[in-house]
Coordinates of C-alpha atoms in Angstrom, one line a residue:
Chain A
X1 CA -138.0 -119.7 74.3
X2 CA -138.5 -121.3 77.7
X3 CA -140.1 -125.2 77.6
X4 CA -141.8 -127.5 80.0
X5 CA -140.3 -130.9 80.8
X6 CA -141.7 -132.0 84.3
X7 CA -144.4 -131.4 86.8
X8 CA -145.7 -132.7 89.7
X9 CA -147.7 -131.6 92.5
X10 CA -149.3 -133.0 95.8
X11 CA -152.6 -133.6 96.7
X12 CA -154.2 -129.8 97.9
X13 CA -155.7 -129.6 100.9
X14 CA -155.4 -129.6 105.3
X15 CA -152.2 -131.2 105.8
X16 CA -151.2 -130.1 109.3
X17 CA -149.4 -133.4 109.9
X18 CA -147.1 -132.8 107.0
X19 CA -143.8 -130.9 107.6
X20 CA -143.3 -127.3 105.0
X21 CA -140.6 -129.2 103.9
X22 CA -142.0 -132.4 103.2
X23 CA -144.5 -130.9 101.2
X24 CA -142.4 -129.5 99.2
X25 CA -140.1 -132.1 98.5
X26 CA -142.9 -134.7 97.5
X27 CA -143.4 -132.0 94.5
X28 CA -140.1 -131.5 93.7
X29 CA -139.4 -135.2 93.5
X30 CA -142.5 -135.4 91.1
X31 CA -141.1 -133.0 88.8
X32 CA -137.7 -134.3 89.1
X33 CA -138.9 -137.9 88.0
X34 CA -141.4 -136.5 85.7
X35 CA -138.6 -134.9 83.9
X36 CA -136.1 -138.0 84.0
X37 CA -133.5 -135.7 85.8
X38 CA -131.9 -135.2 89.1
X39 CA -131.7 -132.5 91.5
X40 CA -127.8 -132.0 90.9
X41 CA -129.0 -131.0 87.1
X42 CA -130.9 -128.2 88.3
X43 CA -129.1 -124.6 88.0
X44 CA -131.1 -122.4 89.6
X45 CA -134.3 -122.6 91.5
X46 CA -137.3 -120.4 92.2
X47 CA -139.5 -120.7 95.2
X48 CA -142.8 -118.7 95.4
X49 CA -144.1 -118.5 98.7
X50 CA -146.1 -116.0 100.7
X51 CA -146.9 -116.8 104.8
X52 CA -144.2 -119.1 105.3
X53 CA -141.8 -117.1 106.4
X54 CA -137.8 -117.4 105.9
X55 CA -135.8 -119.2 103.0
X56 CA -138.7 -121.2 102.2
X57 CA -137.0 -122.7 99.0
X58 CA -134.5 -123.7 101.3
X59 CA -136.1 -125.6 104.2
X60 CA -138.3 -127.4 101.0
X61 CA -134.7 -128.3 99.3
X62 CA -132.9 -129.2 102.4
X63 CA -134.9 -132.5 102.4
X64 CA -132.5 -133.3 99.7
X65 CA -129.1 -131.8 101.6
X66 CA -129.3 -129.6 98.1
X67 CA -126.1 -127.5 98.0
X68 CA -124.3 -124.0 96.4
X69 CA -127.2 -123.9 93.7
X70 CA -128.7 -120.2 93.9
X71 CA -132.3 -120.3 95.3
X72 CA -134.6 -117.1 95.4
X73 CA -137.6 -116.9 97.2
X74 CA -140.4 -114.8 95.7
X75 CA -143.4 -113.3 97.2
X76 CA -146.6 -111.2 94.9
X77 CA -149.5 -112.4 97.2
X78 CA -151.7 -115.0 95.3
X79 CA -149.4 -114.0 92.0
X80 CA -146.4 -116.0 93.7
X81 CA -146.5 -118.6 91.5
X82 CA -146.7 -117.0 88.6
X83 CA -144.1 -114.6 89.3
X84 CA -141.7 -117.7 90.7
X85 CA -142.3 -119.0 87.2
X86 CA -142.0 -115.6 85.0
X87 CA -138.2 -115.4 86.4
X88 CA -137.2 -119.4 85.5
X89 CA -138.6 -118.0 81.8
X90 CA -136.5 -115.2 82.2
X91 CA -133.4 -116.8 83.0
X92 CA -134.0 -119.4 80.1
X93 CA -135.2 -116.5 77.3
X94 CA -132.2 -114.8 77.5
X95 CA -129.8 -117.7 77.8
X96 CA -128.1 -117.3 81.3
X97 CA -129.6 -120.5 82.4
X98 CA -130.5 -124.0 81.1
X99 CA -132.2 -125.7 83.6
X100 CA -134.3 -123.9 86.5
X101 CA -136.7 -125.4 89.4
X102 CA -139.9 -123.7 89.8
X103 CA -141.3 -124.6 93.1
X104 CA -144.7 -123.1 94.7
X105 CA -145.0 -124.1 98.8
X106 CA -147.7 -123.4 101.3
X107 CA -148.4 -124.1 104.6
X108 CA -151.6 -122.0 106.0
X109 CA -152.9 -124.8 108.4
X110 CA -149.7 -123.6 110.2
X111 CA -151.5 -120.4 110.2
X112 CA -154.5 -121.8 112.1
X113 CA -157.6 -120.9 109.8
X114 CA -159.5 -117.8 108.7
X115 CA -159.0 -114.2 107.2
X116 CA -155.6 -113.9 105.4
X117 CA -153.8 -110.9 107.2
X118 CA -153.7 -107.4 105.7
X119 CA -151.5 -104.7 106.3
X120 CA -152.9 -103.2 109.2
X121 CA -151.7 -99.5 108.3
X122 CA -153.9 -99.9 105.3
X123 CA -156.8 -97.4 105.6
X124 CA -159.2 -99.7 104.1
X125 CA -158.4 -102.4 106.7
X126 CA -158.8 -100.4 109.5
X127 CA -161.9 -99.6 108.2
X128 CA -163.1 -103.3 108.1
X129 CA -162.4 -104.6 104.7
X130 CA -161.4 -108.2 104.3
X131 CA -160.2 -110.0 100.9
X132 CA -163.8 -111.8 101.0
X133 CA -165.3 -108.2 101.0
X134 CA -163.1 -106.5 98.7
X135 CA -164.5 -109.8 96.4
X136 CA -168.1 -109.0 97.8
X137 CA -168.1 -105.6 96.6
X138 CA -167.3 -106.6 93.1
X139 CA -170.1 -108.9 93.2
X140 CA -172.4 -106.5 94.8
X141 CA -172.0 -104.0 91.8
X142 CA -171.7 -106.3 89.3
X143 CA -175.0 -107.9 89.8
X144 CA -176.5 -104.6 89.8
X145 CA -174.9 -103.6 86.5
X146 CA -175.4 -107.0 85.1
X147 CA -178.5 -108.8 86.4
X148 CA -176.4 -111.1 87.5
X149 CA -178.0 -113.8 90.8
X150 CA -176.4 -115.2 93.6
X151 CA -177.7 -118.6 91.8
X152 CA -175.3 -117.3 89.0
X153 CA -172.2 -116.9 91.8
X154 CA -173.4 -120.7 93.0
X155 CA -173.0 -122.3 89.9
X156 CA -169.4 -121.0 89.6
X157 CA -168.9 -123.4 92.9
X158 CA -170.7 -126.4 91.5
X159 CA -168.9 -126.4 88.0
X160 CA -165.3 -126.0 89.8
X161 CA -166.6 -128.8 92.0
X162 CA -167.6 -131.0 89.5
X163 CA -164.6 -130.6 88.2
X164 CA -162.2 -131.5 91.1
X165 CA -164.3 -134.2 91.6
X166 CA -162.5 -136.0 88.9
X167 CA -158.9 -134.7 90.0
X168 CA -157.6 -136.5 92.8
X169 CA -155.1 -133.7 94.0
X170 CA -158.5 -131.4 94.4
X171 CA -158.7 -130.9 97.9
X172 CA -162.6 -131.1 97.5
X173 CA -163.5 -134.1 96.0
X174 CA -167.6 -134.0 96.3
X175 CA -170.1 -132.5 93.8
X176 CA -172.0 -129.7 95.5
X177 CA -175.7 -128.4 93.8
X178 CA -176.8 -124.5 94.0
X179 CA -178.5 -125.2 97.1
X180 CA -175.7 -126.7 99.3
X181 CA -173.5 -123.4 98.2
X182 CA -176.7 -120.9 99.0
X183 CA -177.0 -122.3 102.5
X184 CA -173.6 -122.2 103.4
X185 CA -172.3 -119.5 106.3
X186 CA -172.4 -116.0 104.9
X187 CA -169.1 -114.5 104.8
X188 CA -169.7 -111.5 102.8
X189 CA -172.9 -110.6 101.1
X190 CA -173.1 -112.1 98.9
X191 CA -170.7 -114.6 99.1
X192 CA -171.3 -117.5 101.1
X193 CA -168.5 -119.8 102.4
X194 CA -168.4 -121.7 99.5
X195 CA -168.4 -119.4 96.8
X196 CA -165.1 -118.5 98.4
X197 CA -161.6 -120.6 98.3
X198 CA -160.4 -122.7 101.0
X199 CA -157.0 -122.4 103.3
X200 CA -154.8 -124.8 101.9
X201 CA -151.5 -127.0 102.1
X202 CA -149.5 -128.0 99.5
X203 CA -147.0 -127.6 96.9
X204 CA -146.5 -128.0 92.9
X205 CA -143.3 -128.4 90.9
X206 CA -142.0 -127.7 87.3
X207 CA -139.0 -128.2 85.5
X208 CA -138.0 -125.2 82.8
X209 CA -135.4 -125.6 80.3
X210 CA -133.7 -124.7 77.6
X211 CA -134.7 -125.7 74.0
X212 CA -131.2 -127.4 74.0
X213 CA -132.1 -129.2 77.2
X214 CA -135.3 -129.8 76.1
X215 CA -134.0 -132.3 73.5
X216 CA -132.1 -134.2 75.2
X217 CA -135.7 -135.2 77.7
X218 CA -138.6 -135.4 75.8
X219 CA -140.2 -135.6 72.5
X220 CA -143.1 -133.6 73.7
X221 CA -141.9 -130.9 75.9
X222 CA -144.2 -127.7 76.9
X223 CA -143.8 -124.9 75.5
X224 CA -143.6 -121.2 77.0
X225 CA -145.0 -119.1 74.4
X226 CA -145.8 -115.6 76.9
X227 CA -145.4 -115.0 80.4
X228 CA -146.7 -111.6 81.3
X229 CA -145.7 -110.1 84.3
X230 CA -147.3 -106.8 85.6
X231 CA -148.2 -104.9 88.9
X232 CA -151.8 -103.3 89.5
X233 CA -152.7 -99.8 87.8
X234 CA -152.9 -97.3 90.8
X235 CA -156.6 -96.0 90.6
X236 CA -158.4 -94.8 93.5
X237 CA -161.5 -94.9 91.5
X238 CA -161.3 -97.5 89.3
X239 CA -164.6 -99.8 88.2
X240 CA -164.6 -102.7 90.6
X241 CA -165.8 -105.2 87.9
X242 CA -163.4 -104.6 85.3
X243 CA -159.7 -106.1 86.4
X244 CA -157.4 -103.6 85.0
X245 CA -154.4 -105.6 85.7
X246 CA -155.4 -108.2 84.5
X247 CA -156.3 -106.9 80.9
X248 CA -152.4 -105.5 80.8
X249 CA -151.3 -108.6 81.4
X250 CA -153.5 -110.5 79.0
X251 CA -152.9 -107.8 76.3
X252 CA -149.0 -108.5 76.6
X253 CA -149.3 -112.0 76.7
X254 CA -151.7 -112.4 73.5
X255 CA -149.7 -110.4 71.6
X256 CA -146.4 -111.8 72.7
X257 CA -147.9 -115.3 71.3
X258 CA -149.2 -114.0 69.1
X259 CA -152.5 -115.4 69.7
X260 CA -156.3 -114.4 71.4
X261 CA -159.4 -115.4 73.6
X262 CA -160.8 -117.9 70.5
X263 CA -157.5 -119.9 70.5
X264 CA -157.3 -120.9 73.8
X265 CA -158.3 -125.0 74.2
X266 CA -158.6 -124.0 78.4
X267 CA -157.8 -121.7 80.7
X268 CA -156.6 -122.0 84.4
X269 CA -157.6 -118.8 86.1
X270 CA -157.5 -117.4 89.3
X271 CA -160.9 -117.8 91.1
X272 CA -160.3 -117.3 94.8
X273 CA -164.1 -115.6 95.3
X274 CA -167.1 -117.0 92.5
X275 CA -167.3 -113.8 91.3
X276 CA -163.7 -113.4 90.4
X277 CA -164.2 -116.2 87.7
X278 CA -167.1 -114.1 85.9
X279 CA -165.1 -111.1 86.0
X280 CA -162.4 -113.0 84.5
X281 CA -164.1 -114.4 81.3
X282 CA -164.7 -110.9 80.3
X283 CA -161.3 -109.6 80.7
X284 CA -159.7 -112.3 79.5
X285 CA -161.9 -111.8 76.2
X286 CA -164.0 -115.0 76.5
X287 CA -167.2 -112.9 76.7
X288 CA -168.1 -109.1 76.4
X289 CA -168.8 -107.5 79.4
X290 CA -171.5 -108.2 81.2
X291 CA -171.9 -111.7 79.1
X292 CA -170.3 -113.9 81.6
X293 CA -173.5 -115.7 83.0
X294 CA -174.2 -116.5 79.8
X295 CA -171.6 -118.2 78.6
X296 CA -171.1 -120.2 82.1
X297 CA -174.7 -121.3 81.8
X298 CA -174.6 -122.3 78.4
X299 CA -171.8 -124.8 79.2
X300 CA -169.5 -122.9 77.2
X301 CA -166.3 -123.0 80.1
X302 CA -167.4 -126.2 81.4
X303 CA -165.0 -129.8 80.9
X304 CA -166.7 -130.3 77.1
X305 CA -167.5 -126.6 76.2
X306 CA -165.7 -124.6 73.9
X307 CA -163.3 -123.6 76.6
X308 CA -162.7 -125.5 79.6
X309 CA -162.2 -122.8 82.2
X310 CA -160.2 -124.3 85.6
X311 CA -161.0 -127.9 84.6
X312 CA -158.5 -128.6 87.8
X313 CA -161.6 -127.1 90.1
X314 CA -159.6 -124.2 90.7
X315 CA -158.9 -121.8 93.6
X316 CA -162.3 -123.1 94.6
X317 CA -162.1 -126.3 94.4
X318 CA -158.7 -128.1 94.1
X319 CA -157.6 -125.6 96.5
X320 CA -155.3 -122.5 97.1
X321 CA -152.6 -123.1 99.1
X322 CA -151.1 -119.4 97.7
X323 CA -147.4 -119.6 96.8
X324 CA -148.4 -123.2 95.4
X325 CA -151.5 -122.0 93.0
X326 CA -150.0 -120.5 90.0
X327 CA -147.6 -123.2 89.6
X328 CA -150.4 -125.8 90.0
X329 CA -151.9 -124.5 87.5
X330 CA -149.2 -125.0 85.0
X331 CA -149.2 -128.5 86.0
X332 CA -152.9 -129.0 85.3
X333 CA -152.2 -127.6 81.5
X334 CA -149.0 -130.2 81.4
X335 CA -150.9 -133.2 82.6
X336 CA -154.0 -132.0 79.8
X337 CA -151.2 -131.6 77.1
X338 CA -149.8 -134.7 77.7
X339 CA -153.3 -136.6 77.6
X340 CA -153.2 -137.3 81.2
X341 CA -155.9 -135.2 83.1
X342 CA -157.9 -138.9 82.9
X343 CA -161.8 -138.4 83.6
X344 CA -161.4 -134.5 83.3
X345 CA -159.0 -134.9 80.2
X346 CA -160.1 -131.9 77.3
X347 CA -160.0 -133.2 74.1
X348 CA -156.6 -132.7 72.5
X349 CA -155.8 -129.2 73.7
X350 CA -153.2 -127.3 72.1
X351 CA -152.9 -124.1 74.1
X352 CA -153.4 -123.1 77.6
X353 CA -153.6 -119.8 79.4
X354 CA -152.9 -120.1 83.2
X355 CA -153.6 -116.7 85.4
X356 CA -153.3 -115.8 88.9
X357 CA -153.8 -112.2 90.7
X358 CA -152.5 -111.2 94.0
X359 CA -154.2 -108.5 95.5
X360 CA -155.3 -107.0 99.0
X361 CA -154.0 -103.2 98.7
X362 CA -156.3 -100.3 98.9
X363 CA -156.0 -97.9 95.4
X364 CA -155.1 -101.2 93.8
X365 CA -157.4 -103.3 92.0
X366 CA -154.6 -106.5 92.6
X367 CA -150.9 -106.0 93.7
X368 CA -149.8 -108.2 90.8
X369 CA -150.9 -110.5 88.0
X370 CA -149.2 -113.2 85.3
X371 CA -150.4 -115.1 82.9
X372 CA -148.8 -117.6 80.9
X373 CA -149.4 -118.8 77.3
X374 CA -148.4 -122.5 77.0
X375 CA -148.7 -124.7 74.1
X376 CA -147.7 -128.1 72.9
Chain B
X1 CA -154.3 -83.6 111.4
X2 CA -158.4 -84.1 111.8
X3 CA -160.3 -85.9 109.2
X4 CA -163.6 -84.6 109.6
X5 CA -165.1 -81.3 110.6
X6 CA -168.6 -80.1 110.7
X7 CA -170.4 -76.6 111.1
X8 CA -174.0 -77.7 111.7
X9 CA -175.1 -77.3 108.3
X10 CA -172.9 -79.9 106.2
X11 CA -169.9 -82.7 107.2
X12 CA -166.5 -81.7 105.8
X13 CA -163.8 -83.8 105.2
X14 CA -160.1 -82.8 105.7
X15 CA -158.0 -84.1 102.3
X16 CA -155.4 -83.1 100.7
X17 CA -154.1 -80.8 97.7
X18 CA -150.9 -81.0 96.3
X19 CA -149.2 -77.4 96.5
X20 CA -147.1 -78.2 93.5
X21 CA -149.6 -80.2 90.9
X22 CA -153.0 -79.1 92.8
X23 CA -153.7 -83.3 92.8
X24 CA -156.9 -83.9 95.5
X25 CA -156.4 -87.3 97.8
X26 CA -158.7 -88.4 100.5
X27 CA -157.4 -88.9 102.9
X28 CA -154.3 -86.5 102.3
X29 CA -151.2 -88.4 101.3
X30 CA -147.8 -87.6 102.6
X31 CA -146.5 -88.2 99.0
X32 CA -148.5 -87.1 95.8
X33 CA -149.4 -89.6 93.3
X34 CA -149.6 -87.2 90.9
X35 CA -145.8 -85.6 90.9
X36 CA -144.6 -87.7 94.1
X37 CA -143.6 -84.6 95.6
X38 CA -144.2 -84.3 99.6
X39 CA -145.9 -80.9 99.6
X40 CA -149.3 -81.4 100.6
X41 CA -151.7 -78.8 102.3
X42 CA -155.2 -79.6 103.6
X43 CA -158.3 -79.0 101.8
X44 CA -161.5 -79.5 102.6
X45 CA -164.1 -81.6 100.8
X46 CA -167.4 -81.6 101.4
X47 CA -168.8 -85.1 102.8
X48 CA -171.8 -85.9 100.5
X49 CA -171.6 -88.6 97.6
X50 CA -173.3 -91.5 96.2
X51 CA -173.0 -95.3 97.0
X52 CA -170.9 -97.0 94.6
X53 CA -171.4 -100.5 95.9
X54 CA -171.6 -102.2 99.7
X55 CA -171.6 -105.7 101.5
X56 CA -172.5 -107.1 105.1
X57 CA -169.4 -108.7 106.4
X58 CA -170.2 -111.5 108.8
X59 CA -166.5 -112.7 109.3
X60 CA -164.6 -110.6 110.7
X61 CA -161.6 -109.9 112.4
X62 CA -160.8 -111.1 116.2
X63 CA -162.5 -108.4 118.5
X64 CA -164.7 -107.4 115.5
X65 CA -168.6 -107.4 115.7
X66 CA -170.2 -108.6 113.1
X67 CA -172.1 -108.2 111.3
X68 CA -171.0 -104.6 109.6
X69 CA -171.9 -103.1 106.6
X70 CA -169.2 -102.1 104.3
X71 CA -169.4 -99.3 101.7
X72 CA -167.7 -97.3 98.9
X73 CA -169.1 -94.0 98.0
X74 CA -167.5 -91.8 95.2
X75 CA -167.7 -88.3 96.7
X76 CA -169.0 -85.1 94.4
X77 CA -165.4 -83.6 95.8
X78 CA -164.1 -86.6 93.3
X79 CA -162.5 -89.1 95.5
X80 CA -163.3 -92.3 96.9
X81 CA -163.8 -93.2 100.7
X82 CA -164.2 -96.6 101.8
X83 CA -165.9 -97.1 105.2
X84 CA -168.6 -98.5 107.4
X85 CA -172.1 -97.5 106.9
X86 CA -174.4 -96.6 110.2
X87 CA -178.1 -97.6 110.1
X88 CA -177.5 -100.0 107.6
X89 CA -180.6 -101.6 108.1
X90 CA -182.3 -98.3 106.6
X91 CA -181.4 -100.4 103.1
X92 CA -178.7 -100.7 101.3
X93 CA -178.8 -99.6 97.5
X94 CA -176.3 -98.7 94.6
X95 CA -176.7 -95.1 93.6
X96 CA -178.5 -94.2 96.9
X97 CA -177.1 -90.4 98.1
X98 CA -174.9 -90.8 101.0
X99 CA -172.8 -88.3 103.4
X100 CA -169.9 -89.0 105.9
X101 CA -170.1 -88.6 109.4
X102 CA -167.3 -89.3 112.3
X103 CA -167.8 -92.5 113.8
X104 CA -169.2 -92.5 117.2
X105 CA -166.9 -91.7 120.2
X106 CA -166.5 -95.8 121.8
X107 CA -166.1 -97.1 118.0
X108 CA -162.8 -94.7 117.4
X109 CA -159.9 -95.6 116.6
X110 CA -155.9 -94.7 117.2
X111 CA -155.9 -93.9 113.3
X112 CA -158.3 -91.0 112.8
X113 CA -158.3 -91.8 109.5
X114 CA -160.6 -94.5 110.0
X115 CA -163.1 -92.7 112.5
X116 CA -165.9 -92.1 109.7
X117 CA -168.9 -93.6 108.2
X118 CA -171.4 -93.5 105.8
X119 CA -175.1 -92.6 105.9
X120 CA -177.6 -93.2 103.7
X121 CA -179.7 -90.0 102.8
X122 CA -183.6 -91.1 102.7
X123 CA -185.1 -90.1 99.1

C-alpha cells in the first residue's frame, strides 16, 4: 500500500505576477519540508497539468536545478490530479518505487480569462456548447426531475463559501448569502457566475512512499487505501444527471477499501458547476437519487454534519486552478487527518474520499474520473 | 455528405448505418462504435423528437452572439442531436415535441454537421 507523508500547497487564486515555476516550487518545498526530506530523496515525480503547455514538471523542478530523476507529465482535463497521483500509487503498490513527488500546476491567468477551450472539431462545440452549459443542462433536467430551485444551486455556493472562508489558501475568502449568487451575471441558465468555479493559479504537493519509507518519517503517515482510475462510458444517450463515470469509479474504490458512503468522515469532490456537487452526493451514495437537496439543506455535508462535503470550499470556492485540484484536495484530507484544518477542522476524521472528473467531450458524460480512499 | 434533407412534408436527417453490425449514429461516424469497422452507409432519420433538456447561454465564445439557446432532443429515429433552438422565446420546456431544421443560410457553418436546429412544435 501507498502512504502519505507530506503536503503542501499555495494559496489558490489570480497570481499573474507569479512565474509557472514559482508556483510550483513554493508547493513542492511545502511538501518537501512537510515530509522532513529533500528533493535528492525523491525517485520519481508526477506532474499533472492541463493548459500549461511543455514539460511542466520540469520548468516547476528546475527552480531547484533538479537533475536525471524521471518526471512525467500527465494530462485527464480536470482529472489531472488525480490521475498524477493514481500513477505515484502505482509505482509504490507494486514495489518499483519508494519515494514519488506528486505535483499538480496551473497557470490560467496566463490564459487571460474566460471559457476553457474545447476541441473545436467537436460537433457539440461547433454547435455552441460550453463546459458551463454542458453543467447547465444537467441542472436544467435535474430540477425538472427533481423539484429542485435555483435557491437550491445557490446554497451550494454559500456553504463552499462559508467554508473557504476559514481556509486561508481559498482563493475566495468572503461569505456570500443566496441573494449575492442569484444576482450574479448569468452564464448559463441557470447557472449564474457564481454557482460556477473560478480561473485559477496555483499548485499543491504530496509526498508518496513506501510503507518502508513511511517509517522512517512519521508516526502518523496517510494512508492510500483505493485509487480508482477510470475513463468515461461512451453513451450518446446517457441520463445527464446520473454520472456514470463516476459510479465506476466509486464502485472500484469502495470495494477496493473495502468500505461505503456511511464510512466516510468527508469527502473532497469535484464541484466546478453548483449542480455538479448535488449530482455528486447521489452517486457517491450519500443520498438516493433525487435526495440531494435534502440532505444539503439539512446540514448534513456541511463543516459539523454527518459528512463534511469539500470542507476546503472546493472547486467553487478555494478555487480550480485544474492540474493543481485533485492534488489539493488530498492535501485538505492530510491537513484534516493531522488535526490541522484549524477553524474548519472535522472532528477527528478517520477516512476521506477525494474525487475529481475531467470532462468536455461530446458522447462522454466526463473524459476521466479518480477517486481516492485515504485514511489515518 | 449533407446532413439534412427535406421534401415539403417532413425534415430528414442524413446518419449513418453500419453495413456490417446495422449500428445507427447521428451524425454518421467514419468508425462504428458498435464493431469499430469503417463501413458506414447513409441512412436517413426522420427529424422529429422530444426535448430532453436546454439552457440560454449568455457567455459565449468570441464572435458569438449571445444570448442562444441550447438544446438536446432524443430523436424517435433513437439518437441524440445536440443543437441550437430557433424561436426560443416560443418557451422552452422538457418533454416539449421538437423537429430539426437546417440552420439559416448567414448562420452556416464550414462543418455541415453543425448547420441544424431545433424547433419547438406548438401543442
Amino acid at each position: 500500500m501507498a502512504l502519505i507523508i507530506g503536503a503542501g500547497m499555495t494559496v489558490f487564486g489570480r497570481h499573474p505576477d507569479r512565474s509557472f515555476g514559482d508556483l510550483g516550487a513554493e508547493a513542492v518545498h511545502g511538501a518537501l519540508k512537510s515530509a522532513q526530506i529533500s528533493l535528492k530523496q525523491v525517485e520519481e515525480v508526477v506532474c499533472a497539468n492541463v493548459l500549461g503547455g511543455m514539460l511542466p514538471g520540469q520548468r516547476v523542478l528546475r527552480e531547484f536545478g533538479f537533475s536525471d530523476t524521471p518526471v512525467t507529465n500527465i494530462e485527464n482535463a480536470c482529472a489531472s490530479g488525480g490521475s498524477a497521483l493514481h500513477h505515484a500509487v502505482r509505482m509504490v503498490d507494486c514495489g518499483e518505487r519508494d519515494l514519488v513527488l506528486v505535483l499538480g500546476v496551473e497557470k490560467l491567468s496566463a490564459l487571460g480569462g474566460g471559457l476553457l477551450p474545447q476541441d473545436a472539431d467537436d460537433l457539440e462545440v461547433q454547435q455552441g456548447i460550453t463546459l458551463p452549459a454542458s453543467y447547465a443542462l444537467r441542472a436544467t433536467r435535474y430540477m425538472a426531475q427533481y423539484g429542485a430551485t435555483v435557491e437550491d444551486l445557490a446554497r451550494v455556493s454559500v456553504k463552499s463559501h462559508e467554508n473557504a472562508a476559514l481556509n486561508k489558501y481559498a482563493q475566495f475568502r468572503d461569505p456570500w448569502t443566496v441573494e449575492d449568487v442569484l444576482r450574479s451575471r448569468m452564464v448559463a441558465e441557470p447557472l449564474t457566475l457564481y454557482m460556477c468555479c473560478p480561473n485559477s493559479d496555483g499548485a499543491a504537493a504530496v509526498i508518496v512512499c513506501s510503507h518502508q519509507v513511511a517509517k522512517q518519517h512519521t508516526l502518523h503517515p496517510v494512508h492510500v487505501r483505493a485509487s480508482a482510475l477510470v475513463s468515461g462510458h461512451f453513451d450518446p444517450v446517457r441520463d445527464i444527471t446520473v454520472s456514470g463515470t463516476t459510479s465506476t469509479a466509486v464502485g472500484q474504490a469502495y470495494e477496493r477499501a473495502g468500505i461505503g458512503p456511511d464510512d466516510l468522515d468527508l469527502v473532497e469532490c469535484h464541484d466546478p458547476f453548483a449542480i455538479a456537487e448535488l449530482l455528486y452526493y447521489e452517486v457517491l451514495g450519500l443520498a438516493p437519487a433525487g435526495e440531494a437537496v435534502p440532505l444539503l439543506k439539512s446540514g448534513g455535508t456541511s463543516l459539523g454534519g454527518r459528512t463534511p462535503v469539500n470542507p476546503s470550499g472546493g472547486l467553487l470556492a478555494r478555487g480550480h486552478p485544474i492540474g493543481a485540484t485533485g492534488v489539493a484536495q488530498v492535501v485538505e484530507a492530510w491537513w484534516q487527518f493531522r488535526g490541522e484544518a484549524g477553524a474548519r477542522q472535522v472532528n477527528d476524521p478517520k477516512v476521506a474520499l477525494t474525487h475529481v472528473t475531467g470532462g468536455g467531450i461530446s458522447g462522454y458524460d466526463n473524459g476521466a474520473c479518480t477517486i481516492h480512499v485515504l485514511t489515518t | 455528405m449533407t446532413l439534412l434533407s427535406s421534401n415539403g412534408f417532413a425534415t430528414e436527417l442524413i446518419g449513418g448505418r453500419c453495413e456490417m453490425c446495422g449500428e445507427v449514429s447521428f451524425p454518421a461516424r467514419n468508425w462504428c462504435t458498435g464493431c469499430g469497422e469503417p463501413h458506414i452507409m447513409p441512412e436517413r432519420l426522420v427529424g422529429v423528437g422530444i426535448l430532453y433538456s436546454y439552457t440560454v447561454v449568455h457567455l459565449g465564445r468570441p464572435g458569438v452572439a449571445v444570448p442562444y439557446a441550447l438544446g438536446i432532443a432524443d430523436l424517435t429515429a433513437g439518437v441524440r442531436v445536440v443543437a441550437r433552438i430557433e424561436q426560443w422565446d416560443r418557451g422552452l420546456r422538457i418533454g416539449a415535441k421538437v423537429t430539426v431544421q437546417p440552420a439559416p443560410a448567414e448562420e452556416c457553418q464550414e462543418d455541415d454537421r453543425a448547420n441544424l436546429r431545433l424547433r419547438v412544435e406548438e401543442g
